[in-house]
Coordinates of C-alpha atoms in Angstrom, one line a residue:
M1114 CA -56.4 -13.3 -32.0
F1115 CA -58.1 -13.3 -35.5
D1116 CA -57.1 -10.4 -37.6
A1117 CA -59.7 -9.6 -40.3
K1118 CA -57.4 -7.0 -41.9
A1119 CA -55.0 -9.7 -43.0
L1120 CA -57.7 -11.3 -45.2
R1121 CA -58.3 -8.1 -47.1
P1122 CA -57.5 -8.5 -50.8
A1123 CA -54.8 -5.8 -50.8
N1124 CA -53.0 -7.5 -47.8
L1125 CA -53.4 -10.9 -49.4
L1126 CA -51.9 -9.6 -52.6
K1127 CA -49.0 -8.0 -50.7
H1128 CA -48.2 -11.3 -48.8
W1129 CA -48.5 -13.2 -52.1
Q1130 CA -46.0 -10.9 -53.8
Q1131 CA -43.6 -11.2 -50.9
L1132 CA -43.8 -15.0 -51.1
R1133 CA -43.2 -14.9 -54.8
T1134 CA -40.2 -12.6 -54.3
L1135 CA -38.7 -15.0 -51.7
E1136 CA -39.4 -18.0 -54.0
Q1137 CA -37.7 -16.3 -56.9
A1138 CA -34.7 -15.4 -54.8
L1139 CA -34.4 -18.9 -53.4
N1140 CA -34.7 -20.4 -56.8
Q1141 CA -31.9 -18.2 -58.1
A1142 CA -29.6 -19.0 -55.3
A1143 CA -30.2 -22.7 -54.5
I1144 CA -31.0 -26.1 -55.9
I1145 CA -34.4 -27.1 -54.5
A1146 CA -36.2 -30.4 -54.4
I1147 CA -39.2 -31.6 -52.5
T1148 CA -39.9 -35.3 -51.9
D1149 CA -42.7 -37.2 -50.3
H1150 CA -42.1 -39.3 -47.1
R1151 CA -40.8 -42.2 -49.3
G1152 CA -38.2 -40.0 -51.1
T1153 CA -40.0 -39.7 -54.4
I1154 CA -39.4 -36.3 -55.9
T1155 CA -42.5 -34.2 -56.2
Y1156 CA -40.9 -30.8 -57.1
A1157 CA -37.6 -29.8 -58.8
N1158 CA -36.7 -26.2 -59.4
D1159 CA -34.8 -24.9 -62.5
A1160 CA -31.5 -25.0 -60.8
F1161 CA -31.9 -28.8 -60.1
V1162 CA -32.8 -29.4 -63.7
K1163 CA -29.8 -27.4 -64.9
I1164 CA -27.1 -28.9 -62.7
S1165 CA -28.4 -32.5 -63.0
G1166 CA -28.9 -32.4 -66.8
Y1167 CA -32.3 -34.2 -66.4
R1168 CA -35.6 -32.8 -67.6
R1169 CA -38.0 -31.9 -65.0
D1170 CA -40.4 -34.7 -66.0
E1171 CA -37.4 -37.1 -65.6
L1172 CA -36.8 -35.9 -62.0
V1173 CA -40.4 -35.6 -60.8
G1174 CA -41.7 -39.1 -59.9
S1175 CA -38.1 -40.5 -59.5
N1176 CA -36.0 -41.1 -56.5
H1177 CA -32.8 -39.2 -55.7
R1178 CA -31.0 -42.5 -56.6
L1179 CA -31.3 -41.1 -60.1
V1180 CA -28.4 -38.7 -59.4
K1181 CA -26.5 -41.0 -57.0
S1182 CA -22.8 -41.0 -57.9
G1183 CA -21.5 -44.1 -56.0
Y1184 CA -19.0 -42.0 -54.2
H1185 CA -20.6 -42.4 -50.7
D1186 CA -21.0 -45.8 -49.1
P1187 CA -24.4 -47.2 -47.9
A1188 CA -23.7 -46.2 -44.3
F1189 CA -23.7 -42.5 -45.4
Y1190 CA -27.2 -42.7 -46.7
R1191 CA -28.5 -44.9 -43.8
Q1192 CA -27.3 -42.2 -41.4
M1193 CA -29.0 -39.5 -43.5
W1194 CA -32.3 -41.4 -43.5
R1195 CA -32.1 -42.2 -39.7
T1196 CA -31.8 -38.4 -39.1
I1197 CA -34.5 -37.0 -41.3
S1198 CA -37.0 -39.8 -40.7
S1199 CA -36.7 -39.0 -37.0
G1200 CA -37.8 -35.4 -37.8
K1201 CA -34.3 -33.8 -37.5
V1202 CA -32.5 -31.6 -40.0
W1203 CA -29.6 -33.2 -41.8
R1204 CA -26.6 -31.4 -43.3
D1205 CA -23.6 -32.6 -45.3
E1206 CA -21.7 -32.4 -48.5
V1207 CA -22.9 -34.8 -51.2
C1208 CA -21.4 -36.0 -54.5
N1209 CA -23.9 -36.5 -57.2
R1210 CA -23.7 -37.5 -60.9
T1211 CA -25.3 -35.7 -63.9
K1212 CA -27.2 -37.4 -66.6
N1213 CA -24.1 -37.4 -68.8
G1214 CA -22.0 -38.9 -66.1
E1215 CA -20.1 -35.9 -64.7
L1216 CA -19.7 -35.6 -60.9
Y1217 CA -20.8 -32.5 -59.0
W1218 CA -20.8 -31.6 -55.3
V1219 CA -23.6 -29.9 -53.3
D1220 CA -23.7 -28.6 -49.8
T1221 CA -27.0 -30.1 -48.7
T1222 CA -29.6 -29.4 -46.0
I1223 CA -32.7 -31.6 -45.8
V1224 CA -35.6 -30.3 -43.7
P1225 CA -38.4 -32.7 -42.7
L1226 CA -41.9 -31.2 -42.8
L1227 CA -43.9 -32.9 -40.1
G1228 CA -47.6 -33.9 -40.2
K1229 CA -50.2 -33.8 -37.4
N1230 CA -48.9 -37.1 -36.2
G1231 CA -45.4 -35.7 -35.7
K1232 CA -44.0 -37.8 -38.5
P1233 CA -42.4 -36.5 -41.7
E1234 CA -44.8 -36.1 -44.6
Q1235 CA -42.4 -34.3 -47.0
Y1236 CA -38.7 -33.4 -47.2
V1237 CA -37.3 -30.2 -48.6
S1238 CA -33.8 -30.4 -49.9
I1239 CA -31.9 -27.1 -50.2
R1240 CA -28.5 -27.5 -52.0
F1241 CA -25.7 -25.2 -53.1
D1242 CA -23.2 -26.1 -55.8
I1243 CA -19.7 -26.4 -54.3
T1244 CA -18.1 -28.3 -57.2
D1245 CA -15.4 -25.7 -57.8
K1246 CA -14.5 -25.6 -54.1
K1247 CA -14.1 -29.4 -53.9
R1248 CA -11.9 -29.3 -57.0
L1249 CA -9.6 -26.8 -55.4
E1250 CA -9.5 -28.9 -52.2
S1251 CA -8.6 -31.9 -54.3
L1252 CA -5.7 -30.0 -55.9
V1253 CA -4.4 -28.9 -52.5
M1254 CA -4.3 -32.5 -51.4
L1255 CA -2.6 -33.9 -54.5
E1256 CA 1.2 -34.4 -54.6
P1257 CA 2.1 -32.7 -57.9
L1258 CA 5.0 -34.9 -58.9
T1259 CA 3.3 -38.3 -58.6
G1260 CA -0.4 -37.3 -58.7
I1261 CA -1.2 -39.3 -55.6
G1262 CA -2.3 -37.9 -52.3
N1263 CA 0.0 -35.8 -50.1
R1264 CA 0.5 -35.8 -46.3
R1265 CA -2.5 -33.6 -45.7
F1266 CA -4.6 -36.0 -47.8
A1267 CA -3.4 -39.0 -45.9
E1268 CA -4.1 -37.4 -42.5
Q1269 CA -7.6 -36.3 -43.4
K1270 CA -8.7 -39.5 -45.1
I1271 CA -7.3 -41.8 -42.4
H1272 CA -9.1 -39.7 -39.8
E1273 CA -12.4 -40.0 -41.8
L1274 CA -12.0 -43.8 -42.2
I1275 CA -11.5 -44.2 -38.4
A1276 CA -14.2 -41.8 -37.4
S1277 CA -16.7 -43.5 -39.7
G1278 CA -15.8 -47.0 -38.6
Q1279 CA -14.7 -47.9 -42.2
A1280 CA -11.2 -48.8 -41.0
G1281 CA -12.6 -51.9 -39.4
D1282 CA -11.6 -53.5 -36.1
Q1283 CA -7.9 -53.3 -37.0
A1284 CA -5.9 -51.4 -39.6
A1285 CA -2.3 -51.2 -40.6
L1286 CA 0.0 -48.3 -41.3
V1287 CA 3.0 -48.9 -43.6
L1288 CA 5.8 -46.5 -44.1
I1289 CA 8.1 -47.0 -47.1
D1290 CA 11.3 -45.2 -48.2
L1291 CA 13.8 -46.1 -50.9
D1292 CA 17.3 -47.3 -50.1
K1293 CA 20.1 -45.2 -51.6
F1294 CA 17.7 -42.9 -53.4
K1295 CA 20.2 -40.0 -53.0
Q1296 CA 22.7 -42.0 -55.0
V1297 CA 20.3 -42.0 -58.0
N1298 CA 19.9 -38.2 -57.7
D1299 CA 23.7 -37.7 -57.5
A1300 CA 24.6 -40.1 -60.3
L1301 CA 21.8 -39.4 -62.8
G1302 CA 20.4 -36.0 -61.8
H1303 CA 17.2 -34.8 -60.1
E1304 CA 15.2 -35.3 -63.3
A1305 CA 15.9 -39.1 -63.2
G1306 CA 15.2 -39.1 -59.4
D1307 CA 11.8 -37.4 -60.0
L1308 CA 11.0 -40.0 -62.7
L1309 CA 11.9 -42.8 -60.4
L1310 CA 9.5 -41.4 -57.7
K1311 CA 6.7 -41.4 -60.4
R1312 CA 7.5 -45.0 -61.4
V1313 CA 7.5 -46.1 -57.7
A1314 CA 4.1 -44.4 -57.1
E1315 CA 2.7 -46.2 -60.2
R1316 CA 4.1 -49.6 -59.0
L1317 CA 2.6 -49.1 -55.5
Q1318 CA -0.8 -48.2 -57.1
E1319 CA -0.7 -51.4 -59.0
V1320 CA -0.1 -53.7 -56.1
K1321 CA -1.9 -52.1 -53.2
G1322 CA -5.3 -53.4 -52.2
S1323 CA -8.4 -51.8 -53.7
N1324 CA -9.4 -50.3 -50.3
D1325 CA -5.8 -49.2 -49.3
L1326 CA -4.9 -45.6 -49.2
L1327 CA -1.6 -44.5 -50.8
A1328 CA 0.2 -41.1 -50.3
R1329 CA 3.6 -39.6 -50.7
L1330 CA 4.7 -37.9 -47.5
A1331 CA 8.0 -36.2 -48.6
G1332 CA 11.1 -37.0 -50.6
D1333 CA 11.2 -40.7 -51.1
E1334 CA 8.8 -41.5 -48.3
F1335 CA 5.5 -43.2 -49.0
L1336 CA 2.6 -44.2 -46.8
I1337 CA 0.0 -47.0 -47.3
F1338 CA -2.9 -47.2 -44.9
M1339 CA -4.6 -50.7 -45.0
P1340 CA -8.1 -50.8 -43.4
G1341 CA -9.5 -54.1 -42.2
I1342 CA -6.3 -56.0 -41.6
G1343 CA -7.2 -59.1 -39.6
D1344 CA -3.9 -60.2 -38.0
H1345 CA -0.1 -60.1 -38.3
S1346 CA 0.1 -62.9 -40.8
Q1347 CA -2.3 -61.0 -43.2
L1348 CA -0.2 -57.9 -42.8
K1349 CA 3.1 -59.8 -43.5
R1350 CA 1.6 -61.3 -46.7
K1351 CA 0.6 -57.8 -48.0
L1352 CA 4.1 -56.5 -47.2
A1353 CA 5.6 -59.4 -49.1
L1354 CA 3.6 -58.4 -52.1
L1355 CA 4.8 -54.8 -51.8
K1356 CA 8.5 -56.0 -51.6
R1357 CA 8.0 -58.3 -54.6
A1358 CA 6.9 -55.3 -56.7
F1359 CA 10.4 -53.8 -56.4
R1360 CA 12.1 -56.9 -57.9
R1361 CA 11.5 -55.6 -61.4
P1362 CA 13.9 -52.8 -62.5
F1363 CA 12.5 -49.4 -63.1
E1364 CA 12.9 -47.9 -66.6
L1365 CA 14.3 -44.4 -66.4
Q1366 CA 15.1 -42.9 -69.8
S1367 CA 17.9 -45.2 -71.1
Y1368 CA 18.6 -46.7 -67.6
R1369 CA 17.3 -49.7 -65.8
I1370 CA 17.4 -49.0 -62.1
T1371 CA 16.7 -51.5 -59.2
V1372 CA 15.9 -49.9 -55.9
W1373 CA 14.8 -51.7 -52.7
P1374 CA 12.3 -50.4 -50.1
S1375 CA 12.8 -50.1 -46.4
M1376 CA 9.4 -50.7 -44.8
G1377 CA 8.0 -50.3 -41.3
A1378 CA 4.5 -51.5 -40.3
A1379 CA 2.3 -51.0 -37.3
L1380 CA -1.2 -52.3 -36.4
L1381 CA -3.8 -49.8 -35.2
S1382 CA -7.0 -50.7 -33.4
P1383 CA -9.5 -47.8 -33.8
S1384 CA -11.2 -49.0 -30.7
W1385 CA -8.3 -47.7 -28.6
P1386 CA -9.6 -44.3 -27.4
E1387 CA -6.3 -42.6 -27.6
C1388 CA -5.8 -43.7 -31.2
A1389 CA -8.9 -42.2 -32.7
G1390 CA -7.7 -40.2 -35.7
T1391 CA -4.1 -39.8 -34.7
F1392 CA -0.9 -41.6 -35.3
A1393 CA 1.4 -40.0 -32.7
P1394 CA 4.5 -42.1 -31.7
G1395 CA 3.8 -44.6 -29.1
R1396 CA 0.1 -45.1 -30.0
L1397 CA 0.8 -47.8 -32.6
R1398 CA 2.1 -51.3 -32.1
L1399 CA 5.2 -51.8 -34.2
I1400 CA 5.3 -55.1 -36.0
F1401 CA 8.6 -55.0 -37.8
G1402 CA 10.7 -52.7 -39.9

């Protein structure tokens, strides 16, 4: 029913003041952007200008590709566009890049505004800066001695790769430990043992594949997850490269130490329902150790 009182100047002023208060509060708390249906930015609030490092006139008229960091793969953005173009709200954490090249993380919600035809005409992005939180999470997942990922990091990243389909039709899990590592500790001391672990981590970083995931589980135990392994012969070739990396002695203070790895490898097919995201014993096919 039409309410004539709502159109009175005093009431209109009151509603306008309430909207202004809400707008100011939202602008203080969140990073706001509005785009048209093609993704072109039509509005950027002060918080977006501040965190991105771009001027407002550089943001408006541009696409969000302007702040794209390269951290997420194309599938991530395809899934986002499928969701919002169908009129549904999309939420996730996004890594962006400032004008001067620094990375920042935002907890993002994108809300489609639908037209009379039921299709999105605009998208409103509401973001909150979570960069400090992500930095703390990264520290928790780093192994402090070697600087590579720890067990928690490995479990989470492997699960993400499998859940997203990025592990491919078949992946390999390789476990490595060092023969007679205890003898190095006993003969040269724990400082030398720690230095050896650092050198081993560096050597494995050099020879692993660009898409492989490396982590230190505990002690002298390392893990390498290899997505997209085609067959046994490809896995054996990669293991041979890993073994070859240990032929060169490791420089430890005034010593040259040669250590050999013991390696066990197993193939995983993410299509096995019982294997999705887990590596419990008996759910992997052991190749050789």
